[in-house]
Amino acid sequence: MVEFKVLVVGAGLNGLLAGLVLQRAGIDFVILEMRNDTDLNWGSSVCLWPQSVRLLDQLGLLQEANELYLPVQKKCNLKRDGTVMSWSRMIENISVNHGHPWMLFERGTLIHLLKSHISTLSHHLFMDKRVELIRSKQDSVEVECVDGSSYTANMLIGADGANGAARSFVGNFADTSVDGDFTTTFYGIYGHGGFLSSDLECGVAYETHSDGFSTQLIVPSKERYFFLIYQRLNVPTQKTQRITVEMEKELVSKYGKAFLAPGVTLEQVWARKTWKYSASLEEGVARNWSRDRVLLLGDAAHKMTPNIGFGLNAGWQSVVVLANMLKPCLAEDPYLSTADLSKLLVEFHRTRRTQVRRDMQLSALATRLNIWDSLLWRFIDQYVLPYINGDDVLAKYFCSWTVRKSVTLNFLPEPNFKEGIIKWDKRTVSK
């Protein structure tokens, strides 16, 4: 019999990280990606919290990451009319709390970093492979692609998103958009651009709060800015919400004079953008994460609003937990039966679901606070949080719970272990 092999569907940041971790664990893998190599670099900014930075350290990527990430120290909250509600050093203080910094990357930069550390990439990553069918067999799982090619492995990790083939297979849905796991209350417009204003302070995440509309404008340098515009839908929906060009135009026309930073309006940000993308901001945790030899990962299993940037970090934690469970099982039995593997995947779900749901709920709270989803949130945001250093309170007493309880790979060392004023619950000592 051949050695245990894993198919990873999706070469986004979760899929590539899964491949890299499997490689370090000595487990054979193949990644299938439906896009071409150019499209893979598509996207705006992503952030890594300190628990994910620890993982970069274990994988030997920390030095490069330190040279590539875009430093941000401060946060500024303001109203739509430009009135500043508060300034804080919340982002800088994350490293004080946890030892490692909060790292901002352009998505393509982080994609390239992960890809560059997968050995013999041409044998492990195959582009333009849209999975059309997943078939479960007695001792394996097989996929068929639109181009007629097929691949067989002992396990499949579905990192292909909420509407991917893996989630459809696990839930046995004819239409994944109406299965009821995810709800859309808000939609967003992501984008980035170059130079914006010589008067704008750099190294700052600016956040505009108002009724039904909020924004995030991150300016790491004079040469680069990233933005995300949040708009509340009139009625939440569990169906796929398509964001039309007309909806974008209407939003920009309605809120064009709104300030996204002191002295900078939405009109200015929109006029200087070099890329943009609109999407519904789904929220929810899938009821089922696995079926037979197939496991859902990242957005295929859970969706959360991006205000505090927990989504990707939750996916990376799932990769760590899975690897820590799978490697010792394969050491005992390299030919795991479907029944034994299914039990492992169910246990994985049990281990992760509570933490993921908490991350989703905290993200939801931050979004609703910023968008003044009720009179109570509006009052608290304007008249309470500015006087108690609200952003620092959020990071230190709420987000830190997720950070400090994170796990690391139990089979790799952590050469640059760091700790801040908040101690890690666990420090892995590799065996």
CSV table of C-alpha atoms in Angstrom, one decimal:
chain,number,residue,atom,x,y,z
A,1,MET,CA,0.0,0.0,0.0
A,2,VAL,CA,1.1,3.6,-0.7
A,3,GLU,CA,1.7,6.1,2.1
A,4,PHE,CA,-1.2,8.2,3.5
A,5,LYS,CA,-2.0,11.1,1.2
A,6,VAL,CA,-4.1,14.2,1.7
A,7,LEU,CA,-5.9,16.2,-1.0
A,8,VAL,CA,-6.3,19.9,-0.2
A,9,VAL,CA,-8.9,21.6,-2.3
A,10,GLY,CA,-8.2,25.4,-2.4
A,11,ALA,CA,-4.8,27.2,-2.5
A,12,GLY,CA,-5.8,30.2,-0.5
A,13,LEU,CA,-4.0,31.1,2.7
A,14,ASN,CA,-5.7,28.2,4.6
A,15,GLY,CA,-5.0,25.6,1.9
A,16,LEU,CA,-1.4,26.6,1.5
A,17,LEU,CA,-0.8,26.7,5.2
A,18,ALA,CA,-2.3,23.2,5.4
A,19,GLY,CA,0.1,22.0,2.7
A,20,LEU,CA,3.1,23.5,4.4
A,21,VAL,CA,2.2,22.0,7.8
A,22,LEU,CA,1.5,18.6,6.3
A,23,GLN,CA,4.9,18.8,4.6
A,24,ARG,CA,6.6,19.5,8.0
A,25,ALA,CA,4.6,16.6,9.5
A,26,GLY,CA,5.9,14.2,6.8
A,27,ILE,CA,2.5,13.6,5.3
A,28,ASP,CA,2.2,13.5,1.5
A,29,PHE,CA,-0.3,16.0,0.0
A,30,VAL,CA,-1.5,17.6,-3.2
A,31,ILE,CA,-3.2,21.0,-3.4
A,32,LEU,CA,-5.8,21.6,-6.2
A,33,GLU,CA,-6.7,25.2,-7.0
A,34,MET,CA,-9.4,26.3,-9.4
A,35,ARG,CA,-7.8,29.6,-10.3
A,36,ASN,CA,-4.7,30.3,-12.2
A,37,ASP,CA,-1.5,31.5,-10.7
A,38,THR,CA,-2.1,35.2,-11.4
A,39,ASP,CA,-5.6,35.1,-9.8
A,40,LEU,CA,-4.1,33.5,-6.7
A,41,ASN,CA,-2.5,36.8,-5.8
A,42,TRP,CA,-5.9,38.5,-5.9
A,43,GLY,CA,-7.1,40.2,-2.8
A,44,SER,CA,-6.7,43.1,-0.3
A,45,SER,CA,-5.0,43.0,3.2
A,46,VAL,CA,-5.0,40.2,5.8
A,47,CYS,CA,-3.8,40.3,9.3
A,48,LEU,CA,-2.1,37.7,11.6
A,49,TRP,CA,-2.6,37.8,15.3
A,50,PRO,CA,0.4,36.7,17.6
A,51,GLN,CA,-0.8,33.1,17.7
A,52,SER,CA,-0.4,32.9,14.0
A,53,VAL,CA,3.0,34.6,14.1
A,54,ARG,CA,4.1,31.9,16.5
A,55,LEU,CA,3.2,29.4,13.8
A,56,LEU,CA,5.4,31.3,11.3
A,57,ASP,CA,8.2,31.0,13.7
A,58,GLN,CA,7.8,27.2,14.0
A,59,LEU,CA,7.7,26.9,10.2
A,60,GLY,CA,10.9,28.9,9.7
A,61,LEU,CA,9.1,31.9,8.1
A,62,LEU,CA,9.4,34.5,10.9
A,63,GLN,CA,12.5,36.3,9.7
A,64,GLU,CA,11.0,36.8,6.2
A,65,ALA,CA,7.6,37.8,7.6
A,66,ASN,CA,9.3,40.4,9.8
A,67,GLU,CA,10.7,41.9,6.6
A,68,LEU,CA,7.5,41.8,4.6
A,69,TYR,CA,4.7,42.8,6.9
A,70,LEU,CA,3.3,46.3,6.9
A,71,PRO,CA,3.7,47.9,10.4
A,72,VAL,CA,0.6,49.6,12.0
A,73,GLN,CA,0.7,51.0,15.5
A,74,LYS,CA,-2.3,53.2,16.1
A,75,LYS,CA,-6.1,53.1,15.8
A,76,CYS,CA,-8.3,56.2,15.3
A,77,ASN,CA,-12.1,56.0,15.6
A,78,LEU,CA,-14.2,58.8,14.1
A,79,LYS,CA,-17.7,59.6,13.1
A,80,ARG,CA,-19.0,60.1,9.6
A,81,ASP,CA,-18.7,63.8,9.9
A,82,GLY,CA,-15.0,63.6,10.6
A,83,THR,CA,-15.3,64.1,14.4
A,84,VAL,CA,-12.6,62.0,16.1
A,85,MET,CA,-13.9,60.0,19.0
A,86,SER,CA,-10.7,58.4,20.1
A,87,TRP,CA,-7.1,57.6,19.4
A,88,SER,CA,-5.3,54.5,20.8
A,89,ARG,CA,-2.1,52.5,20.4
A,90,MET,CA,-4.2,49.3,20.5
A,91,ILE,CA,-2.3,47.6,17.6
A,92,GLU,CA,1.1,48.4,19.0
A,93,ASN,CA,0.0,47.2,22.4
A,94,ILE,CA,-0.9,43.7,21.1
A,95,SER,CA,2.8,43.0,21.0
A,96,VAL,CA,3.1,44.3,24.6
A,97,ASN,CA,0.4,41.9,25.6
A,98,HIS,CA,1.6,38.8,23.7
A,99,GLY,CA,5.2,39.3,22.7
A,100,HIS,CA,4.7,39.0,19.0
A,101,PRO,CA,3.2,41.8,16.9
A,102,TRP,CA,0.0,42.0,15.0
A,103,MET,CA,1.1,41.7,11.4
A,104,LEU,CA,-0.6,43.2,8.3
A,105,PHE,CA,0.1,41.8,4.9
A,106,GLU,CA,-1.1,42.3,1.4
A,107,ARG,CA,-2.7,39.0,0.6
A,108,GLY,CA,-0.5,38.2,-2.4
A,109,THR,CA,2.6,38.8,-0.3
A,110,LEU,CA,1.6,36.2,2.3
A,111,ILE,CA,0.5,33.8,-0.5
A,112,HIS,CA,3.9,34.0,-2.1
A,113,LEU,CA,5.7,33.5,1.3
A,114,LEU,CA,3.8,30.3,2.0
A,115,LYS,CA,4.2,29.0,-1.6
A,116,SER,CA,7.9,29.7,-1.6
A,117,HIS,CA,8.4,27.3,1.3
A,118,ILE,CA,6.6,24.3,-0.1
A,119,SER,CA,9.3,22.1,-1.5
A,120,THR,CA,9.0,20.7,-5.1
A,121,LEU,CA,6.0,23.0,-5.6
A,122,SER,CA,5.2,21.6,-9.1
A,123,HIS,CA,4.6,18.2,-7.6
A,124,HIS,CA,2.3,19.5,-4.9
A,125,LEU,CA,0.3,22.4,-6.3
A,126,PHE,CA,-1.9,22.1,-9.4
A,127,MET,CA,-3.7,25.2,-10.8
A,128,ASP,CA,-6.8,25.5,-12.9
A,129,LYS,CA,-8.3,22.5,-11.2
A,130,ARG,CA,-11.9,23.1,-10.5
A,131,VAL,CA,-13.3,20.2,-8.5
A,132,GLU,CA,-16.6,19.0,-10.0
A,133,LEU,CA,-17.3,15.8,-8.1
A,134,ILE,CA,-16.2,14.3,-4.8
A,135,ARG,CA,-16.7,10.5,-4.4
A,136,SER,CA,-16.2,8.7,-1.1
A,137,LYS,CA,-14.8,5.1,-1.4
A,138,GLN,CA,-14.1,2.4,1.1
A,139,ASP,CA,-10.5,3.3,1.8
A,140,SER,CA,-10.1,6.6,-0.1
A,141,VAL,CA,-11.7,9.7,-1.5
A,142,GLU,CA,-11.6,10.6,-5.2
A,143,VAL,CA,-12.2,13.9,-6.9
A,144,GLU,CA,-13.0,14.7,-10.6
A,145,CYS,CA,-12.1,18.0,-12.1
A,146,VAL,CA,-13.9,19.9,-14.8
A,147,ASP,CA,-10.9,19.4,-17.1
A,148,GLY,CA,-11.4,15.6,-16.9
A,149,SER,CA,-8.5,14.9,-14.5
A,150,SER,CA,-9.0,12.9,-11.3
A,151,TYR,CA,-7.1,12.6,-8.0
A,152,THR,CA,-7.3,10.0,-5.3
A,153,ALA,CA,-6.1,10.3,-1.6
A,154,ASN,CA,-6.8,9.0,1.8
A,155,MET,CA,-8.3,12.3,3.1
A,156,LEU,CA,-9.6,15.5,1.6
A,157,ILE,CA,-9.3,18.9,3.3
A,158,GLY,CA,-11.9,21.3,1.8
A,159,ALA,CA,-10.4,24.8,2.0
A,160,ASP,CA,-12.4,26.0,-1.0
A,161,GLY,CA,-14.7,28.4,0.7
A,162,ALA,CA,-18.4,28.5,1.7
A,163,ASN,CA,-19.7,27.7,-1.8
A,164,GLY,CA,-17.1,25.1,-2.7
A,165,ALA,CA,-17.4,21.5,-3.7
A,166,ALA,CA,-16.2,20.2,-0.3
A,167,ARG,CA,-18.9,21.9,1.7
A,168,SER,CA,-21.6,20.8,-0.7
A,169,PHE,CA,-20.3,17.2,-0.3
A,170,VAL,CA,-20.2,17.3,3.5
A,171,GLY,CA,-23.6,18.8,3.8
A,172,ASN,CA,-25.0,16.9,0.8
A,173,PHE,CA,-26.5,20.2,-0.4
A,174,ALA,CA,-27.9,20.7,-3.8
A,175,ASP,CA,-27.4,24.4,-3.2
A,176,THR,CA,-25.0,25.5,-0.5
A,177,SER,CA,-26.4,29.1,-0.5
A,178,VAL,CA,-29.7,28.0,1.2
A,179,ASP,CA,-28.6,25.4,3.7
A,180,GLY,CA,-29.1,27.8,6.7
A,181,ASP,CA,-25.7,27.7,8.3
A,182,PHE,CA,-24.6,31.2,7.3
A,183,THR,CA,-26.6,34.5,7.5
A,184,THR,CA,-25.7,37.7,5.7
A,185,THR,CA,-26.6,40.9,7.5
A,186,PHE,CA,-23.9,43.1,6.0
A,187,TYR,CA,-22.0,43.4,2.8
A,188,GLY,CA,-18.6,44.9,2.2
A,189,ILE,CA,-16.5,46.5,-0.5
A,190,TYR,CA,-12.8,45.7,-0.2
A,191,GLY,CA,-10.1,47.7,-2.0
A,192,HIS,CA,-6.6,49.2,-2.0
A,193,GLY,CA,-4.7,52.0,-3.6
A,194,GLY,CA,-1.5,53.9,-3.6
A,195,PHE,CA,-0.8,57.5,-2.5
A,196,LEU,CA,-3.8,59.1,-0.7
A,197,SER,CA,-2.8,62.3,1.1
A,198,SER,CA,0.4,63.8,2.4
A,199,ASP,CA,-1.4,65.0,5.5
A,200,LEU,CA,-2.6,61.6,6.6
A,201,GLU,CA,-0.6,60.0,9.4
A,202,CYS,CA,0.8,56.6,8.5
A,203,GLY,CA,0.9,53.4,10.6
A,204,VAL,CA,-2.8,53.9,11.5
A,205,ALA,CA,-6.0,52.0,11.2
A,206,TYR,CA,-8.8,54.5,10.8
A,207,GLU,CA,-12.3,53.4,11.6
A,208,THR,CA,-15.5,55.3,10.8
A,209,HIS,CA,-18.6,54.5,12.9
A,210,SER,CA,-22.1,55.4,12.1
A,211,ASP,CA,-25.7,54.2,11.7
A,212,GLY,CA,-25.9,51.4,9.2
A,213,PHE,CA,-22.5,52.2,7.6
A,214,SER,CA,-18.9,51.9,8.8
A,215,THR,CA,-15.5,51.7,7.2
A,216,GLN,CA,-11.9,50.7,7.9
A,217,LEU,CA,-9.0,52.5,6.2
A,218,ILE,CA,-5.6,51.2,7.0
A,219,VAL,CA,-2.6,53.3,6.0
A,220,PRO,CA,0.7,51.6,6.7
A,221,SER,CA,2.7,54.0,4.5
A,222,LYS,CA,2.3,56.9,2.1
A,223,GLU,CA,2.5,54.5,-0.8
A,224,ARG,CA,-0.3,52.1,0.2
A,225,TYR,CA,-3.8,52.1,1.7
A,226,PHE,CA,-6.4,49.4,2.2
A,227,PHE,CA,-10.1,50.0,2.8
A,228,LEU,CA,-13.2,48.0,3.7
A,229,ILE,CA,-16.7,49.6,3.6
A,230,TYR,CA,-19.5,47.9,5.6
A,231,GLN,CA,-23.1,48.4,4.7
A,232,ARG,CA,-26.1,46.9,6.5
A,233,LEU,CA,-28.7,45.1,4.4
A,234,ASN,CA,-32.3,46.1,4.8
A,235,VAL,CA,-33.2,42.5,5.6
A,236,PRO,CA,-30.8,39.7,6.7
A,237,THR,CA,-30.8,36.7,4.3
A,238,GLN,CA,-29.5,33.1,4.3
A,239,LYS,CA,-29.4,33.1,0.5
A,240,THR,CA,-26.4,34.2,-1.5
A,241,GLN,CA,-26.4,38.0,-1.6
A,242,ARG,CA,-25.0,39.2,-4.9
A,243,ILE,CA,-23.5,42.7,-4.7
A,244,THR,CA,-24.2,44.6,-8.0
A,245,VAL,CA,-22.3,47.5,-9.5
A,246,GLU,CA,-25.5,49.5,-9.0
A,247,MET,CA,-25.3,48.8,-5.3
A,248,GLU,CA,-21.7,50.0,-5.2
A,249,LYS,CA,-22.5,53.2,-7.1
A,250,GLU,CA,-25.5,53.9,-4.8
A,251,LEU,CA,-23.4,53.4,-1.7
A,252,VAL,CA,-20.6,55.7,-2.9
A,253,SER,CA,-23.1,58.3,-4.0
A,254,LYS,CA,-24.9,58.2,-0.6
A,255,TYR,CA,-21.8,58.3,1.6
A,256,GLY,CA,-19.3,60.0,-0.7
A,257,LYS,CA,-18.8,62.9,1.7
A,258,ALA,CA,-18.3,60.6,4.8
A,259,PHE,CA,-14.9,60.9,6.3
A,260,LEU,CA,-12.8,57.7,6.4
A,261,ALA,CA,-10.0,59.5,8.2
A,262,PRO,CA,-9.4,63.1,9.3
A,263,GLY,CA,-9.5,65.2,6.1
A,264,VAL,CA,-10.1,62.2,3.8
A,265,THR,CA,-13.5,61.3,2.4
A,266,LEU,CA,-14.9,58.2,0.8
A,267,GLU,CA,-15.0,60.0,-2.6
A,268,GLN,CA,-11.2,60.6,-2.3
A,269,VAL,CA,-10.5,57.0,-1.3
A,270,TRP,CA,-12.7,55.7,-4.1
A,271,ALA,CA,-11.2,57.9,-6.8
A,272,ARG,CA,-7.6,56.7,-6.0
A,273,LYS,CA,-8.3,53.0,-5.6
A,274,THR,CA,-6.4,50.6,-7.9
A,275,TRP,CA,-8.5,47.5,-7.0
A,276,LYS,CA,-11.8,46.7,-5.4
A,277,TYR,CA,-14.1,43.7,-4.8
A,278,SER,CA,-17.6,43.5,-3.3
A,279,ALA,CA,-18.9,40.5,-1.2
A,280,SER,CA,-21.5,39.6,1.3
A,281,LEU,CA,-20.1,39.3,4.8
A,282,GLU,CA,-21.6,36.0,5.9
A,283,GLU,CA,-21.7,34.9,9.5
A,284,GLY,CA,-22.1,31.4,11.0
A,285,VAL,CA,-20.6,28.1,11.9
A,286,ALA,CA,-21.5,25.0,9.8
A,287,ARG,CA,-23.3,22.3,11.6
A,288,ASN,CA,-21.2,19.5,10.0
A,289,TRP,CA,-17.5,19.8,9.4
A,290,SER,CA,-16.8,16.3,8.1
A,291,ARG,CA,-18.2,13.4,6.2
A,292,ASP,CA,-16.3,10.1,5.8
A,293,ARG,CA,-12.8,11.2,4.8
A,294,VAL,CA,-13.6,14.8,4.0
A,295,LEU,CA,-13.0,17.7,6.4
A,296,LEU,CA,-14.0,21.4,6.0
A,297,LEU,CA,-11.5,24.1,6.9
A,298,GLY,CA,-11.6,27.9,7.1
A,299,ASP,CA,-14.4,29.7,5.4
A,300,ALA,CA,-16.0,26.3,4.3
A,301,ALA,CA,-16.6,25.6,8.0
A,302,HIS,CA,-17.1,29.1,9.5
A,303,LYS,CA,-17.6,32.7,8.4
A,304,MET,CA,-17.2,35.8,10.5
A,305,THR,CA,-17.2,39.5,9.8
A,306,PRO,CA,-13.6,40.9,9.3
A,307,ASN,CA,-13.6,43.8,11.7
A,308,ILE,CA,-11.1,42.2,14.1
A,309,GLY,CA,-9.4,39.9,11.6
A,310,PHE,CA,-10.1,36.6,13.4
A,311,GLY,CA,-11.3,34.6,10.4
A,312,LEU,CA,-8.0,33.6,8.8
A,313,ASN,CA,-6.4,33.1,12.3
A,314,ALA,CA,-9.2,30.7,13.2
A,315,GLY,CA,-8.5,28.7,10.1
A,316,TRP,CA,-4.8,28.5,10.9
A,317,GLN,CA,-5.5,27.3,14.4
A,318,SER,CA,-7.7,24.5,12.9
A,319,VAL,CA,-4.7,23.5,10.7
A,320,VAL,CA,-2.5,23.2,13.9
A,321,VAL,CA,-5.1,21.2,15.8
A,322,LEU,CA,-5.7,18.8,12.9
A,323,ALA,CA,-1.9,18.2,12.4
A,324,ASN,CA,-1.4,17.6,16.1
A,325,MET,CA,-4.1,15.0,16.0
A,326,LEU,CA,-3.4,13.4,12.7
A,327,LYS,CA,0.4,12.9,12.9
A,328,PRO,CA,0.5,10.6,16.0
A,329,CYS,CA,-2.5,8.6,14.7
A,330,LEU,CA,-0.6,7.9,11.4
A,331,ALA,CA,2.4,6.9,13.4
A,332,GLU,CA,0.4,4.1,15.0
A,333,ASP,CA,-1.6,3.2,11.9
A,334,PRO,CA,-0.5,4.7,8.5
A,335,TYR,CA,-3.6,3.2,6.8
A,336,LEU,CA,-6.4,4.7,8.9
A,337,SER,CA,-9.7,3.1,8.1
A,338,THR,CA,-12.6,5.3,7.1
A,339,ALA,CA,-14.3,4.6,10.5
A,340,ASP,CA,-11.1,5.6,12.5
A,341,LEU,CA,-10.5,8.7,10.4
A,342,SER,CA,-14.1,9.8,10.7
A,343,LYS,CA,-13.9,9.5,14.5
A,344,LEU,CA,-10.7,11.6,14.5
A,345,LEU,CA,-12.5,14.3,12.4
A,346,VAL,CA,-15.5,14.3,14.6
A,347,GLU,CA,-13.2,14.8,17.6
A,348,PHE,CA,-11.5,17.6,15.8
A,349,HIS,CA,-14.8,19.3,15.3
A,350,ARG,CA,-15.7,18.9,19.0
A,351,THR,CA,-12.3,20.4,19.9
A,352,ARG,CA,-12.6,23.5,17.6
A,353,ARG,CA,-16.3,24.4,17.5
A,354,THR,CA,-16.6,26.2,20.8
A,355,GLN,CA,-13.6,28.4,20.2
A,356,VAL,CA,-14.6,29.2,16.6
A,357,ARG,CA,-18.1,30.1,17.6
A,358,ARG,CA,-16.7,32.4,20.3
A,359,ASP,CA,-14.5,34.1,17.7
A,360,MET,CA,-17.5,34.5,15.4
A,361,GLN,CA,-19.6,36.1,18.1
A,362,LEU,CA,-16.8,38.5,19.2
A,363,SER,CA,-16.4,39.5,15.5
A,364,ALA,CA,-20.1,40.0,15.2
A,365,LEU,CA,-20.2,42.2,18.3
A,366,ALA,CA,-17.4,44.5,17.0
A,367,THR,CA,-19.2,44.9,13.7
A,368,ARG,CA,-22.5,45.8,15.3
A,369,LEU,CA,-20.9,48.2,17.7
A,370,ASN,CA,-19.1,50.1,14.8
A,371,ILE,CA,-22.2,50.2,12.6
A,372,TRP,CA,-24.5,51.3,15.5
A,373,ASP,CA,-26.8,48.4,15.2
A,374,SER,CA,-28.9,49.5,18.1
A,375,LEU,CA,-29.4,52.7,20.2
A,376,LEU,CA,-27.5,50.9,23.0
A,377,TRP,CA,-24.5,50.2,20.8
A,378,ARG,CA,-24.6,53.8,19.5
A,379,PHE,CA,-24.6,55.2,23.1
A,380,ILE,CA,-21.8,52.9,24.3
A,381,ASP,CA,-19.6,53.6,21.2
A,382,GLN,CA,-19.9,57.4,21.5
A,383,TYR,CA,-20.2,58.0,25.3
A,384,VAL,CA,-18.6,55.1,27.1
A,385,LEU,CA,-15.7,53.5,25.1
A,386,PRO,CA,-13.8,56.7,24.3
A,387,TYR,CA,-13.4,57.3,28.1
A,388,ILE,CA,-12.3,53.8,29.1
A,389,ASN,CA,-9.8,53.2,26.2
A,390,GLY,CA,-12.3,50.9,24.5
A,391,ASP,CA,-10.0,49.5,21.8
A,392,ASP,CA,-7.4,48.5,24.3
A,393,VAL,CA,-10.0,47.0,26.5
A,394,LEU,CA,-11.3,44.9,23.5
A,395,ALA,CA,-7.8,43.7,22.7
A,396,LYS,CA,-6.6,43.0,26.2
A,397,TYR,CA,-9.7,41.5,27.8
A,398,PHE,CA,-11.6,40.0,25.0
A,399,CYS,CA,-9.4,39.2,22.0
A,400,SER,CA,-6.6,38.1,24.3
A,401,TRP,CA,-8.7,35.1,25.4
A,402,THR,CA,-8.5,33.7,21.9
A,403,VAL,CA,-4.8,34.5,21.5
A,404,ARG,CA,-3.5,33.1,24.8
A,405,LYS,CA,-5.5,29.9,24.5
A,406,SER,CA,-4.1,29.1,21.1
A,407,VAL,CA,-2.0,26.0,20.4
A,408,THR,CA,1.2,25.4,18.4
A,409,LEU,CA,2.5,22.5,16.5
A,410,ASN,CA,3.5,19.8,19.0
A,411,PHE,CA,6.1,18.3,16.7
A,412,LEU,CA,8.1,21.4,15.8
A,413,PRO,CA,10.2,23.7,18.1
A,414,GLU,CA,9.5,27.4,18.6
A,415,PRO,CA,13.0,29.0,18.3
A,416,ASN,CA,11.9,32.6,19.0
A,417,PHE,CA,9.4,32.1,21.7
A,418,LYS,CA,8.1,35.4,23.1
A,419,GLU,CA,5.7,36.3,25.8
A,420,GLY,CA,4.1,39.6,26.8
A,421,ILE,CA,2.3,40.7,30.0
A,422,ILE,CA,-0.4,38.1,29.2
A,423,LYS,CA,1.0,34.7,29.5
A,424,TRP,CA,0.3,31.9,27.0
A,425,ASP,CA,-1.8,29.1,28.3
A,426,LYS,CA,0.5,26.6,26.7
A,427,ARG,CA,4.0,26.5,25.3
A,428,THR,CA,4.7,23.5,23.1
A,429,VAL,CA,7.8,21.5,23.7
A,430,SER,CA,8.4,19.5,20.5
A,431,LYS,CA,9.1,15.8,20.9
